[in-house]
Amino acid sequence: MVDSNQDIVFANQQLLNLGGFSNLKGETCKSSFCNSISCSCLAIPGENLSDKIKTGFVKKDGTLAIVNKIAHKLALNNKEYTLIFIIDITEEEKLKKFQDVIIKEKSIAEKKALKETEKFEFLFENFGEALYLLNKKGDFIKVNKKALKHLGYSKEELLSMNVFDIKKTQSISKVCDLMEAVKKKGNLLFETNHVTKKGKIKTVEIASSYLNLNGEDHYFSSVRDITLRKKLESDLLISREKAQESEKLKSAFLNNISHQIRTPLNGILGFLDILEHDFSNLTPKERADYFNIIRDNSNKLLNTVEDILEVSKLNSGQAKLKSDCFSLKINLEKLIEEMKQTYQANNNSFCFEIDPDLENIMIKTDKDMLMRVLKSLLDNVFKFNIQKVLKLIVQNNNGHILFSVEDNGEGIPDKYIDTIFEPFTQTEYTLKQTINGIGLGLTISKKLVNNLGGDLKVESLPGKGTRFYFSIPYKNESQLTKTGKLEVPNKSLIGKTILIAEDDLITYMLLETKLKAEGCNIVHAINGNEAIKQFESNKLIDLIIMDINMPEMDGLEASKTIRETCEKIPILAHSAFVHDECKNNYLKYGFNGFLNKPTDTNTLIKTIMACIKN
């Protein structure tokens, strides 16, 4: 308490204890102590209490206490005094400051936590893989957008579901075992299947982790759709197996082709050796037999080469469909007779049936393709059957011709039916036979039938027989003539002068020998330049046989040059390039026809006579 002179007249013990003083009575407010507590409150008008003022209170030891100060004027014994209340709030202020710090730090932490939560939510929602959080029962607790897209459900739908709902392809016990394994190991990577809302099964790879949240088991999983990867892996495995199988087939093919080339060569070279050294000691019959063997083996060798070239041509799409007009019955009868003579030792009974509507008409289709298919099929049934009943049935089938080649032989086992048209494939049954082929016959036949507009199929019952059949479209051109045969020019080649442009002397000698036997005069040129000179210097030349591949100047350029000076001279291309595309290209260079290498004498003479006549 302070009097009007601002002298302290009373200080209670609490104030003394607060400031560490022993006595304050008699001290003036002008002292450092009083100044430290700022007694401006003494100027309070009237009897009202002053406002509570927070200020500093300097203790005796110089330390500062925080206090609330309240002053009140009163009169005692006709004297005025000021009663000052000093309340120590130091600890409260410290606590308040501490609370302020805590609140501030909490606010910062909350903002940071909120930011981290928002960041986590953003990353969770936009993660590149499907994310699931499951409780211990397998219920979906949290899922992201990728998970919804992966399964096709809305968020509300999926959060009301259980993991068992998307694992319908697996038993509950297996799913539980997986969850237990994740809990035991902490982390687990495994593959499984998920079923989408639309029922589609997806193969997935799951990386799952065990979490203990609030004392309960939870499972956090990242799910990757690997359906496409699995398909690619499966396709790759299948491709690898096919490649390995193809490699085996190629090896078998090379071994087989080696056999099919060396075997006839053995016969050709062997019997040529006998004829060369023992010709005079052989009987005429033996000589004829040996020559026939050489001819047959040469044809086998040629067929092997033609099969390889044919399948290559078909695979590359170079086979072009022609349109020929011919008698089906006459050509089939000729083919059947050839088969009977070739395989007469097998003693098979053969039946040929043709629809009466097809007997006396000329049909229009690719003759060479059709006859090659039928020859291959007939060759098979004649070759692989002994003392059996064989049939060729030809029927009119609503604008198509249905061909069926049948036998009552051993048949083909079911396991080979699907692969019998694959290249280089022969069944165990065919491997037991005496085979003359490289396993391309049926492959070529099927591709040729496809080119003709049909599809070659097979039916077979083991022990009862086999039926190959196909149906192709055709055009009915006209009625057959009385003879049913093409008119062949009946004209002699005696005295005709033929220029042979050929750099290979053996091929030249072969042509020269055949044509001289027909009475022809022969002029030889070994390249294109010489062929041009021979033609320009010899006005008696009636026809030119021009090899395509020659040194200095090839046959194409030579023919083009000759055509510039003479359009009428017949020129035949002579080449081992026998594809239709090559033949058509030769015609563009002015050739009148084409001779294959090799060419039999009959075809050679007929082609030359027809060319000269035209």
Coordinates of C-alpha atoms in Angstrom, one line a residue:
M1 CA 0.0 0.0 0.0
V2 CA 1.3 3.5 -1.0
D3 CA 0.5 6.9 0.5
S4 CA 0.0 10.2 -1.3
N5 CA 3.8 10.7 -1.2
Q6 CA 4.3 7.4 -3.0
D7 CA 6.0 5.9 0.0
I8 CA 5.3 2.3 0.7
V9 CA 3.5 2.0 4.0
F10 CA 2.7 -1.7 3.8
A11 CA 3.9 -4.8 1.8
N12 CA 2.7 -8.2 2.7
Q13 CA 4.9 -11.3 3.0
Q14 CA 3.8 -12.7 -0.4
L15 CA 5.2 -9.6 -2.1
L16 CA 8.4 -9.8 -0.1
N17 CA 8.7 -13.5 -1.0
L18 CA 8.0 -12.8 -4.7
G19 CA 10.7 -10.1 -4.9
G20 CA 13.2 -11.7 -2.4
F21 CA 13.0 -8.7 -0.1
S22 CA 13.2 -8.7 3.7
N23 CA 11.4 -5.4 4.1
L24 CA 9.9 -2.7 1.8
K25 CA 8.2 -0.4 4.3
G26 CA 9.5 3.1 4.0
E27 CA 10.8 2.5 0.4
T28 CA 9.5 5.1 -2.1
C29 CA 8.0 4.3 -5.4
K30 CA 10.7 6.5 -6.9
S31 CA 13.2 3.7 -6.1
S32 CA 14.3 1.3 -8.8
F33 CA 12.0 -1.3 -7.4
C34 CA 9.0 0.9 -7.8
N35 CA 10.0 2.1 -11.2
S36 CA 10.3 -1.5 -12.3
I37 CA 6.6 -2.1 -11.6
S38 CA 5.5 1.2 -13.2
C39 CA 3.2 2.9 -10.8
S40 CA 1.3 4.8 -13.4
C41 CA -1.8 3.2 -12.1
L42 CA -1.6 5.6 -9.1
A43 CA -3.3 8.2 -11.2
I44 CA -6.6 6.4 -11.2
P45 CA -9.5 8.8 -10.9
G46 CA -12.3 8.2 -8.4
E47 CA -12.8 5.0 -6.5
N48 CA -12.6 2.7 -9.5
L49 CA -10.2 -0.1 -9.9
S50 CA -7.6 0.3 -12.6
D51 CA -7.5 -2.1 -15.5
K52 CA -5.4 -5.2 -15.0
I53 CA -2.0 -4.4 -16.4
K54 CA 0.6 -7.1 -17.2
T55 CA 4.1 -6.0 -16.6
G56 CA 7.5 -7.0 -15.4
F57 CA 8.5 -7.2 -11.7
V58 CA 12.3 -6.9 -11.0
K59 CA 13.3 -9.0 -8.1
K60 CA 16.1 -8.2 -5.6
D61 CA 18.5 -10.5 -7.5
G62 CA 17.7 -8.7 -10.8
T63 CA 15.6 -11.5 -12.3
L64 CA 12.3 -10.6 -13.8
A65 CA 8.9 -11.9 -12.9
I66 CA 5.7 -11.4 -14.9
V67 CA 2.9 -10.0 -12.9
N68 CA -0.6 -8.6 -13.3
K69 CA -1.0 -5.2 -11.4
I70 CA -4.3 -3.7 -10.2
A71 CA -4.5 -0.4 -8.2
H72 CA -7.4 1.0 -6.1
K73 CA -7.7 4.3 -4.2
L74 CA -9.0 4.4 -0.7
A75 CA -9.1 6.8 2.3
L76 CA -8.1 5.9 5.8
N77 CA -8.1 8.4 8.7
N78 CA -8.6 11.2 6.3
K79 CA -5.6 10.2 4.3
E80 CA -5.5 8.9 0.7
Y81 CA -3.8 5.7 -0.1
T82 CA -3.4 3.5 -3.2
L83 CA -3.8 -0.2 -2.7
I84 CA -1.8 -2.1 -5.3
F85 CA -2.4 -5.8 -6.0
I86 CA 0.5 -7.6 -7.6
I87 CA -0.3 -11.2 -8.9
D88 CA 2.6 -13.4 -10.0
I89 CA 1.8 -14.9 -13.4
T90 CA 5.3 -15.9 -14.4
E91 CA 4.5 -19.6 -14.5
E92 CA 1.2 -19.0 -16.2
E93 CA 3.0 -16.9 -18.8
K94 CA 5.7 -19.6 -19.3
L95 CA 2.9 -22.2 -19.6
K96 CA 1.1 -20.0 -22.1
K97 CA 4.2 -19.4 -24.1
F98 CA 4.8 -23.2 -24.1
Q99 CA 1.2 -23.8 -25.1
D100 CA 1.6 -21.2 -27.9
V101 CA 4.7 -23.0 -29.1
I102 CA 2.9 -26.4 -28.9
I103 CA -0.1 -25.0 -30.7
K104 CA 2.0 -23.4 -33.3
E105 CA 4.1 -26.6 -33.8
K106 CA 0.9 -28.7 -33.8
S107 CA -0.5 -26.4 -36.5
I108 CA 2.6 -26.7 -38.5
A109 CA 2.6 -30.5 -38.0
E110 CA -1.0 -30.7 -38.9
K111 CA -0.5 -28.7 -42.1
K112 CA 2.6 -30.8 -42.9
A113 CA 0.6 -34.0 -42.2
L114 CA -2.3 -32.8 -44.3
K115 CA 0.2 -32.0 -47.1
E116 CA 1.8 -35.4 -46.8
T117 CA -1.7 -37.0 -46.7
E118 CA -2.7 -35.1 -49.8
K119 CA 0.5 -36.1 -51.5
F120 CA 0.0 -39.8 -50.5
E121 CA -3.6 -39.7 -51.7
F122 CA -2.5 -38.2 -55.0
L123 CA 0.3 -40.8 -55.5
F124 CA -2.1 -43.6 -54.4
E125 CA -4.8 -42.5 -56.8
N126 CA -2.5 -41.9 -59.8
F127 CA -0.1 -44.8 -59.3
G128 CA 0.6 -46.7 -62.5
E129 CA -0.5 -50.1 -61.1
A130 CA -3.8 -51.2 -59.4
L131 CA -3.5 -50.8 -55.6
Y132 CA -5.6 -52.5 -52.9
L133 CA -5.7 -52.3 -49.2
L134 CA -7.5 -55.3 -47.6
N135 CA -8.4 -56.1 -44.0
K136 CA -7.8 -59.5 -42.4
K137 CA -11.2 -60.7 -43.8
G138 CA -10.2 -59.8 -47.4
D139 CA -12.6 -56.8 -47.6
F140 CA -11.5 -54.0 -49.8
I141 CA -10.7 -51.0 -47.6
K142 CA -9.0 -48.7 -50.1
V143 CA -8.5 -48.9 -53.9
N144 CA -7.2 -46.5 -56.5
K145 CA -8.4 -45.5 -60.0
K146 CA -6.3 -48.1 -61.7
A147 CA -7.9 -50.9 -59.6
L148 CA -11.3 -49.7 -60.7
K149 CA -10.3 -49.7 -64.4
H150 CA -8.6 -53.1 -64.0
L151 CA -11.7 -54.8 -62.6
G152 CA -14.4 -52.6 -64.2
Y153 CA -16.2 -51.8 -61.0
S154 CA -17.2 -48.4 -59.5
K155 CA -15.5 -47.4 -56.3
E156 CA -18.7 -47.9 -54.3
E157 CA -19.1 -51.4 -55.8
L158 CA -15.5 -52.5 -55.1
L159 CA -15.4 -51.2 -51.5
S160 CA -18.4 -53.3 -50.8
M161 CA -16.7 -56.5 -52.1
N162 CA -14.3 -59.1 -50.8
V163 CA -11.1 -60.3 -52.5
F164 CA -12.8 -63.7 -53.0
D165 CA -15.2 -62.0 -55.3
I166 CA -12.5 -61.4 -57.9
K167 CA -10.7 -64.8 -57.4
K168 CA -13.5 -67.0 -58.5
T169 CA -11.1 -69.3 -60.4
Q170 CA -9.3 -70.2 -57.1
S171 CA -10.6 -71.9 -54.0
I172 CA -11.1 -70.0 -50.8
S173 CA -8.5 -72.1 -49.0
K174 CA -5.9 -71.3 -51.6
V175 CA -6.5 -67.6 -51.2
C176 CA -6.3 -67.9 -47.4
D177 CA -3.0 -69.8 -47.8
L178 CA -1.6 -66.9 -49.8
M179 CA -2.7 -64.3 -47.3
E180 CA -1.1 -66.4 -44.5
A181 CA 2.1 -66.6 -46.5
V182 CA 2.2 -62.8 -46.9
K183 CA 1.7 -62.4 -43.2
K184 CA 4.4 -64.9 -42.4
K185 CA 7.0 -63.5 -44.8
G186 CA 6.1 -59.8 -44.7
N187 CA 6.3 -59.5 -48.5
L188 CA 5.4 -61.9 -51.3
L189 CA 5.4 -61.7 -55.1
F190 CA 3.1 -64.2 -56.8
E191 CA 0.9 -64.7 -59.9
T192 CA -2.8 -65.4 -59.9
N193 CA -6.0 -64.7 -61.9
H194 CA -8.6 -62.0 -61.4
V195 CA -12.2 -62.0 -62.8
T196 CA -13.5 -58.7 -64.0
K197 CA -17.0 -57.4 -63.7
K198 CA -17.7 -58.6 -67.3
G199 CA -16.4 -62.1 -66.4
K200 CA -13.1 -61.7 -68.3
I201 CA -10.2 -63.6 -66.7
K202 CA -7.0 -61.6 -66.3
T203 CA -3.6 -63.0 -65.3
V204 CA -2.0 -60.7 -62.7
E205 CA 1.3 -60.4 -60.9
I206 CA 0.8 -59.2 -57.3
A207 CA 3.4 -57.7 -54.9
S208 CA 1.7 -58.0 -51.5
S209 CA 2.9 -56.6 -48.1
Y210 CA 1.6 -57.3 -44.6
L211 CA 0.7 -54.3 -42.4
N212 CA -0.4 -54.1 -38.8
L213 CA -2.7 -51.0 -38.5
N214 CA -4.3 -50.3 -35.1
G215 CA -3.5 -53.8 -34.0
E216 CA -5.3 -55.4 -36.9
D217 CA -4.0 -57.4 -39.9
H218 CA -4.0 -55.6 -43.2
Y219 CA -2.7 -56.4 -46.7
F220 CA -1.4 -53.8 -49.1
S221 CA -1.1 -55.1 -52.7
S222 CA 0.2 -53.7 -56.0
V223 CA -1.4 -55.5 -58.9
R224 CA 0.0 -55.7 -62.5
D225 CA -2.0 -57.0 -65.4
I226 CA 0.3 -59.5 -67.2
T227 CA -2.3 -61.1 -69.4
L228 CA -0.7 -59.8 -72.6
R229 CA 2.8 -60.7 -71.4
K230 CA 1.7 -64.2 -70.6
K231 CA 0.2 -64.5 -74.1
L232 CA 3.3 -63.2 -75.7
E233 CA 5.4 -65.7 -73.6
S234 CA 3.0 -68.5 -74.6
D235 CA 3.2 -67.4 -78.2
L236 CA 7.0 -67.2 -78.0
L237 CA 7.1 -70.7 -76.5
I238 CA 4.9 -72.1 -79.2
S239 CA 7.0 -70.3 -81.8
R240 CA 10.1 -71.8 -80.3
E241 CA 8.6 -75.3 -80.3
K242 CA 7.5 -74.7 -83.9
A243 CA 11.0 -73.5 -84.8
Q244 CA 12.5 -76.6 -83.2
E245 CA 10.0 -78.8 -85.0
S246 CA 10.7 -76.9 -88.2
E247 CA 14.4 -77.5 -87.7
K248 CA 13.8 -81.2 -87.2
L249 CA 11.7 -81.3 -90.3
K250 CA 14.3 -79.4 -92.3
S251 CA 17.0 -81.8 -91.1
A252 CA 14.7 -84.7 -92.0
F253 CA 14.0 -83.0 -95.3
L254 CA 17.7 -82.6 -96.1
N255 CA 18.4 -86.2 -95.2
N256 CA 15.5 -87.3 -97.3
I257 CA 16.4 -85.1 -100.2
S258 CA 19.9 -86.4 -100.1
H259 CA 18.5 -89.9 -100.3
Q260 CA 16.1 -89.0 -103.1
I261 CA 18.9 -87.4 -105.1
R262 CA 21.7 -89.9 -104.4
T263 CA 19.5 -93.0 -105.0
P264 CA 18.5 -92.3 -108.6
L265 CA 22.0 -90.9 -109.3
N266 CA 23.4 -94.3 -108.0
G267 CA 21.2 -96.1 -110.5
I268 CA 22.0 -93.7 -113.4
L269 CA 25.8 -93.6 -112.8
G270 CA 25.9 -97.3 -112.0
F271 CA 24.2 -98.6 -115.1
L272 CA 26.0 -96.0 -117.3
D273 CA 29.2 -97.5 -116.0
I274 CA 28.0 -101.0 -116.9
L275 CA 26.9 -99.9 -120.4
E276 CA 30.2 -98.2 -120.9
H277 CA 32.4 -101.1 -119.9
D278 CA 30.3 -104.2 -120.8
F279 CA 28.1 -103.0 -123.7
S280 CA 29.3 -105.6 -126.1
N281 CA 28.7 -108.4 -123.6
L282 CA 25.1 -107.4 -122.8
T283 CA 22.1 -108.8 -124.6
P284 CA 19.7 -106.4 -126.4
K285 CA 17.1 -107.0 -123.6
E286 CA 19.6 -106.2 -120.9
R287 CA 20.7 -103.0 -122.7
A288 CA 17.0 -101.9 -123.1
D289 CA 16.4 -102.7 -119.4
Y290 CA 19.4 -100.7 -118.3
F291 CA 18.4 -97.7 -120.5
N292 CA 14.9 -97.9 -119.0
I293 CA 16.4 -97.9 -115.5
I294 CA 18.5 -94.8 -116.4
R295 CA 15.5 -93.1 -117.8
D296 CA 13.2 -93.9 -114.8
N297 CA 15.8 -92.7 -112.3
S298 CA 16.4 -89.5 -114.3
N299 CA 12.7 -88.8 -114.2
K300 CA 12.7 -89.5 -110.4
L301 CA 15.6 -87.0 -110.0
L302 CA 13.7 -84.5 -112.2
N303 CA 10.5 -84.9 -110.1
T304 CA 12.4 -84.3 -106.9
V305 CA 13.8 -81.0 -108.3
E306 CA 10.5 -80.0 -109.7
D307 CA 8.8 -80.6 -106.3
I308 CA 11.3 -78.4 -104.5
L309 CA 10.9 -75.6 -107.1
E310 CA 7.1 -76.0 -107.1
V311 CA 6.7 -75.6 -103.3
S312 CA 9.0 -72.6 -103.4
K313 CA 7.0 -71.0 -106.2
L314 CA 3.7 -71.6 -104.3
N315 CA 5.0 -70.2 -101.0
S316 CA 6.2 -67.1 -102.7
G317 CA 2.9 -66.6 -104.5
Q318 CA 4.5 -66.8 -108.0
A319 CA 2.1 -69.5 -109.2
K320 CA -0.3 -67.9 -111.7
L321 CA -3.6 -69.5 -112.7
K322 CA -4.0 -70.2 -116.4
S323 CA -7.2 -70.9 -118.3
D324 CA -6.9 -74.0 -120.6
C325 CA -9.7 -75.7 -122.6
F326 CA -9.4 -79.5 -122.6
S327 CA -11.2 -82.8 -122.3
L328 CA -11.3 -83.9 -118.7
K329 CA -12.1 -87.6 -119.5
I330 CA -9.4 -88.1 -122.1
N331 CA -6.7 -86.5 -119.9
L332 CA -7.8 -88.6 -116.9
E333 CA -7.8 -91.8 -118.9
K334 CA -4.3 -91.1 -120.1
L335 CA -3.1 -90.4 -116.5
I336 CA -4.7 -93.5 -115.2
E337 CA -3.0 -95.6 -117.9
E338 CA 0.4 -94.2 -116.9
M339 CA -0.3 -95.0 -113.3
K340 CA -1.3 -98.6 -114.1
Q341 CA 1.9 -99.1 -116.2
T342 CA 4.1 -97.6 -113.5
Y343 CA 2.7 -99.7 -110.7
Q344 CA 1.5 -102.8 -112.5
A345 CA 3.6 -104.9 -110.1
N346 CA 1.3 -103.9 -107.2
N347 CA -1.6 -105.8 -108.7
N348 CA -4.2 -103.3 -107.6
S349 CA -7.8 -103.2 -109.0
F350 CA -8.7 -99.8 -110.3
C351 CA -12.1 -98.3 -110.9
F352 CA -12.7 -95.0 -112.8
E353 CA -16.1 -93.4 -112.6
I354 CA -17.1 -90.1 -114.3
D355 CA -20.4 -88.3 -114.3
P356 CA -22.1 -88.7 -117.8
D357 CA -22.5 -84.9 -117.8
L358 CA -18.7 -84.5 -117.9
E359 CA -17.8 -87.2 -120.4
N360 CA -18.2 -85.3 -123.7
I361 CA -17.5 -81.7 -122.8
M362 CA -14.5 -79.4 -122.9
I363 CA -13.8 -77.7 -119.5
K364 CA -11.9 -74.5 -118.9
T365 CA -9.5 -74.4 -115.9
D366 CA -5.8 -74.6 -115.3
K367 CA -5.0 -78.0 -116.9
D368 CA -1.4 -78.4 -115.6
M369 CA -2.4 -77.6 -112.0
L370 CA -5.4 -79.9 -112.0
M371 CA -3.5 -82.8 -113.6
R372 CA -0.6 -82.4 -111.2
V373 CA -2.9 -82.7 -108.2
L374 CA -4.6 -85.8 -109.6
K375 CA -1.3 -87.4 -110.6
S376 CA 0.1 -86.8 -107.1
L377 CA -3.1 -88.3 -105.4
L378 CA -3.2 -91.2 -107.8
D379 CA 0.5 -91.8 -107.4
N380 CA 0.0 -92.1 -103.6
V381 CA -2.8 -94.6 -103.8
F382 CA -1.0 -96.7 -106.4
K383 CA 2.3 -96.5 -104.6
F384 CA 1.1 -97.2 -101.0
N385 CA -1.4 -100.1 -101.8
I386 CA -0.8 -103.6 -103.0
Q387 CA -3.6 -105.8 -104.2
K388 CA -6.2 -103.3 -103.1
V389 CA -9.2 -101.6 -104.7
L390 CA -8.5 -98.1 -105.9
K391 CA -11.1 -95.6 -107.2
L392 CA -11.1 -92.2 -109.0
I393 CA -14.7 -90.8 -108.9
V394 CA -15.5 -87.5 -110.8
Q395 CA -18.9 -86.0 -110.2
N396 CA -20.8 -82.9 -111.4
N397 CA -21.7 -80.9 -108.2
N398 CA -23.7 -77.8 -108.9
G399 CA -21.3 -76.0 -111.2
H400 CA -18.3 -77.6 -109.5
I401 CA -16.4 -80.8 -110.2
L402 CA -15.9 -83.1 -107.2
F403 CA -12.9 -85.3 -107.5
S404 CA -12.5 -88.3 -105.1
V405 CA -9.5 -90.6 -104.9
E406 CA -10.2 -93.6 -102.7
D407 CA -8.6 -96.9 -101.6
N408 CA -9.4 -99.7 -99.2
G409 CA -5.9 -99.9 -97.7
E410 CA -4.6 -99.5 -94.2
G411 CA -5.8 -96.0 -93.7
I412 CA -4.1 -93.1 -91.9
P413 CA -4.0 -93.0 -88.0
D414 CA -6.1 -90.2 -86.5
K415 CA -3.1 -88.5 -85.0
Y416 CA -1.6 -87.8 -88.4
I417 CA -4.8 -86.4 -90.1
D418 CA -4.1 -82.8 -89.0
T419 CA -0.5 -82.8 -90.1
I420 CA -0.6 -84.8 -93.3
F421 CA -0.6 -81.7 -95.5
E422 CA 2.3 -80.2 -93.7
P423 CA 5.6 -80.1 -95.7
F424 CA 8.1 -82.9 -95.2
T425 CA 5.5 -84.9 -93.2
Q426 CA 5.1 -88.7 -93.8
T427 CA 3.2 -91.0 -91.4
E428 CA 4.5 -94.1 -89.8
Y429 CA 2.5 -95.9 -92.4
T430 CA 4.2 -94.2 -95.4
L431 CA 7.6 -94.7 -93.8
K432 CA 7.1 -98.4 -93.9
Q433 CA 6.6 -98.3 -97.7
T434 CA 9.1 -98.0 -100.5
I435 CA 8.9 -94.2 -100.8
N436 CA 9.8 -92.2 -103.9
G437 CA 9.3 -88.7 -102.7
I438 CA 10.5 -86.0 -100.3
G439 CA 7.3 -85.4 -98.4
L440 CA 6.1 -82.4 -100.4
G441 CA 3.4 -84.1 -102.6
L442 CA 0.4 -83.4 -100.5
T443 CA 1.6 -80.0 -99.5
I444 CA 1.9 -79.0 -103.1
S445 CA -1.4 -80.6 -104.0
K446 CA -3.3 -78.7 -101.3
K447 CA -1.8 -75.4 -102.4
L448 CA -2.6 -76.1 -106.0
V449 CA -6.2 -77.0 -105.2
N450 CA -6.5 -73.7 -103.3
N451 CA -5.3 -71.9 -106.4
L452 CA -7.9 -73.7 -108.4
G453 CA -10.6 -72.4 -106.0
G454 CA -11.1 -75.5 -103.9
D455 CA -9.8 -77.2 -100.7
L456 CA -8.2 -80.6 -100.6
K457 CA -9.5 -82.7 -97.7
V458 CA -9.0 -86.2 -96.4
E459 CA -11.1 -88.8 -94.6
S460 CA -9.6 -92.0 -93.3
L461 CA -10.4 -95.0 -91.1
P462 CA -7.5 -97.1 -90.0
G463 CA -7.8 -100.6 -91.4
K464 CA -10.6 -99.6 -93.9
G465 CA -9.1 -97.0 -96.3
T466 CA -8.6 -93.4 -97.2
R467 CA -10.4 -90.8 -99.3
F468 CA -8.8 -87.6 -100.6
Y469 CA -11.4 -85.2 -102.2
F470 CA -11.8 -81.7 -103.5
S471 CA -14.2 -79.6 -105.5
I472 CA -13.3 -76.9 -107.9
P473 CA -15.3 -74.5 -110.2
Y474 CA -15.1 -74.9 -114.0
K475 CA -16.5 -73.6 -117.2
N476 CA -18.2 -75.7 -119.8
E477 CA -16.7 -74.5 -123.1
S478 CA -18.1 -76.7 -125.8
Q479 CA -18.8 -80.3 -126.9
L480 CA -15.9 -82.5 -127.5
T481 CA -14.9 -83.3 -131.1
K482 CA -15.2 -86.8 -132.4
T483 CA -11.6 -87.7 -131.7
G484 CA -11.3 -85.5 -128.6
K485 CA -7.6 -84.9 -129.5
L486 CA -5.7 -81.7 -130.2
E487 CA -4.6 -81.4 -133.8
V488 CA -0.9 -81.8 -134.0
P489 CA 0.9 -80.4 -137.0
N490 CA 1.8 -83.3 -139.3
K491 CA 4.8 -81.7 -140.9
S492 CA 8.3 -82.9 -141.3
L493 CA 11.4 -81.0 -140.1
I494 CA 13.6 -82.4 -142.8
G495 CA 15.7 -79.7 -144.3
K496 CA 14.9 -77.0 -141.7
T497 CA 17.8 -74.9 -140.6
I498 CA 17.8 -74.3 -136.8
L499 CA 20.2 -71.9 -135.0
I500 CA 21.0 -73.1 -131.5
A501 CA 22.4 -70.4 -129.2
E502 CA 23.8 -72.4 -126.2
D503 CA 27.0 -72.0 -124.3
D504 CA 26.7 -75.4 -122.5
L505 CA 28.2 -77.9 -124.9
I506 CA 26.4 -80.9 -123.4
T507 CA 23.0 -79.2 -123.8
Y508 CA 23.9 -78.2 -127.4
M509 CA 25.0 -81.7 -128.3
L510 CA 21.8 -83.2 -126.9
L511 CA 19.6 -80.8 -129.0
E512 CA 21.8 -81.2 -132.0
T513 CA 21.6 -85.0 -131.9
K514 CA 17.8 -85.0 -131.5
L515 CA 17.2 -82.5 -134.3
K516 CA 19.6 -84.0 -136.7
A517 CA 17.7 -87.2 -136.3
E518 CA 14.7 -85.3 -137.6
G519 CA 16.7 -84.2 -140.6
C520 CA 17.4 -80.6 -139.5
N521 CA 20.5 -78.6 -140.4
I522 CA 22.1 -77.1 -137.2
V523 CA 24.0 -73.8 -136.8
H524 CA 25.7 -73.2 -133.4
A525 CA 26.4 -70.0 -131.5
I526 CA 28.0 -69.9 -128.0
N527 CA 26.7 -66.5 -126.9
G528 CA 24.3 -63.7 -127.8
N529 CA 26.7 -61.7 -129.9
E530 CA 27.6 -64.8 -132.0
A531 CA 23.9 -65.7 -132.4
I532 CA 23.2 -62.2 -133.9
K533 CA 26.2 -62.6 -136.3
Q534 CA 25.1 -66.1 -137.4
F535 CA 21.5 -65.0 -138.0
E536 CA 22.6 -62.0 -140.1
S537 CA 25.0 -64.1 -142.2
N538 CA 22.7 -67.0 -142.7
K539 CA 19.4 -66.2 -144.5
L540 CA 18.3 -69.9 -144.5
I541 CA 17.6 -70.1 -140.7
D542 CA 14.0 -71.2 -140.1
L543 CA 14.0 -71.1 -136.3
I544 CA 16.2 -70.0 -133.3
I545 CA 16.5 -71.9 -130.0
M546 CA 17.9 -69.3 -127.7
D547 CA 19.4 -70.1 -124.3
I548 CA 18.7 -67.3 -121.8
N549 CA 21.8 -67.3 -119.7
M550 CA 24.9 -66.9 -121.8
P551 CA 28.2 -65.0 -121.5
E552 CA 28.9 -61.6 -123.2
M553 CA 25.3 -61.1 -124.2
D554 CA 22.4 -63.1 -122.8
G555 CA 19.5 -64.5 -124.8
L556 CA 17.1 -61.8 -123.9
E557 CA 19.2 -59.0 -125.4
A558 CA 20.2 -61.1 -128.4
S559 CA 16.5 -61.8 -129.2
K560 CA 15.6 -58.2 -128.7
T561 CA 18.3 -57.2 -131.2
I562 CA 17.2 -59.8 -133.8
R563 CA 13.6 -58.7 -133.5
E564 CA 14.6 -55.2 -134.4
T565 CA 15.7 -56.4 -137.9
C566 CA 13.3 -59.4 -138.3
E567 CA 9.9 -59.8 -136.8
K568 CA 8.9 -63.0 -138.4
I569 CA 11.7 -65.4 -137.4
P570 CA 10.4 -67.9 -134.7
I571 CA 12.5 -67.8 -131.5
L572 CA 12.1 -70.3 -128.7
A573 CA 13.4 -69.5 -125.2
H574 CA 15.4 -72.4 -123.7
S575 CA 15.9 -72.2 -120.0
A576 CA 15.8 -73.9 -116.6
F577 CA 13.8 -71.0 -115.2
V578 CA 10.4 -72.5 -115.7
H579 CA 8.1 -70.2 -113.6
D580 CA 5.1 -68.7 -115.3
E581 CA 6.5 -65.2 -114.5
C582 CA 9.7 -66.0 -116.3
K583 CA 7.9 -67.4 -119.3
N584 CA 5.6 -64.3 -119.5
N585 CA 8.7 -62.1 -119.3
Y586 CA 10.3 -64.0 -122.2
L587 CA 7.3 -63.3 -124.4
K588 CA 7.8 -59.5 -123.8
Y589 CA 11.2 -59.9 -125.4
G590 CA 9.7 -61.3 -128.6
F591 CA 10.0 -65.1 -128.0
N592 CA 7.3 -67.2 -129.7
G593 CA 7.5 -70.1 -127.2
F594 CA 9.4 -71.8 -124.4
L595 CA 11.4 -75.0 -124.0
N596 CA 12.1 -76.3 -120.5
K597 CA 15.4 -77.8 -119.4
P598 CA 15.3 -80.7 -119.7
T599 CA 12.9 -81.3 -122.6
D600 CA 11.9 -84.7 -123.9
T601 CA 12.2 -85.3 -127.6
N602 CA 8.4 -85.5 -128.3
T603 CA 7.8 -82.1 -126.7
L604 CA 10.8 -80.6 -128.5
I605 CA 9.6 -81.7 -131.9
K606 CA 6.0 -80.7 -131.4
T607 CA 6.9 -77.3 -130.0
I608 CA 9.2 -76.6 -133.0
M609 CA 6.7 -77.8 -135.6
A610 CA 3.9 -75.8 -134.1
C611 CA 6.1 -72.7 -133.9
I612 CA 7.2 -73.0 -137.5
K613 CA 3.7 -73.6 -138.7
N614 CA 2.3 -70.5 -136.9

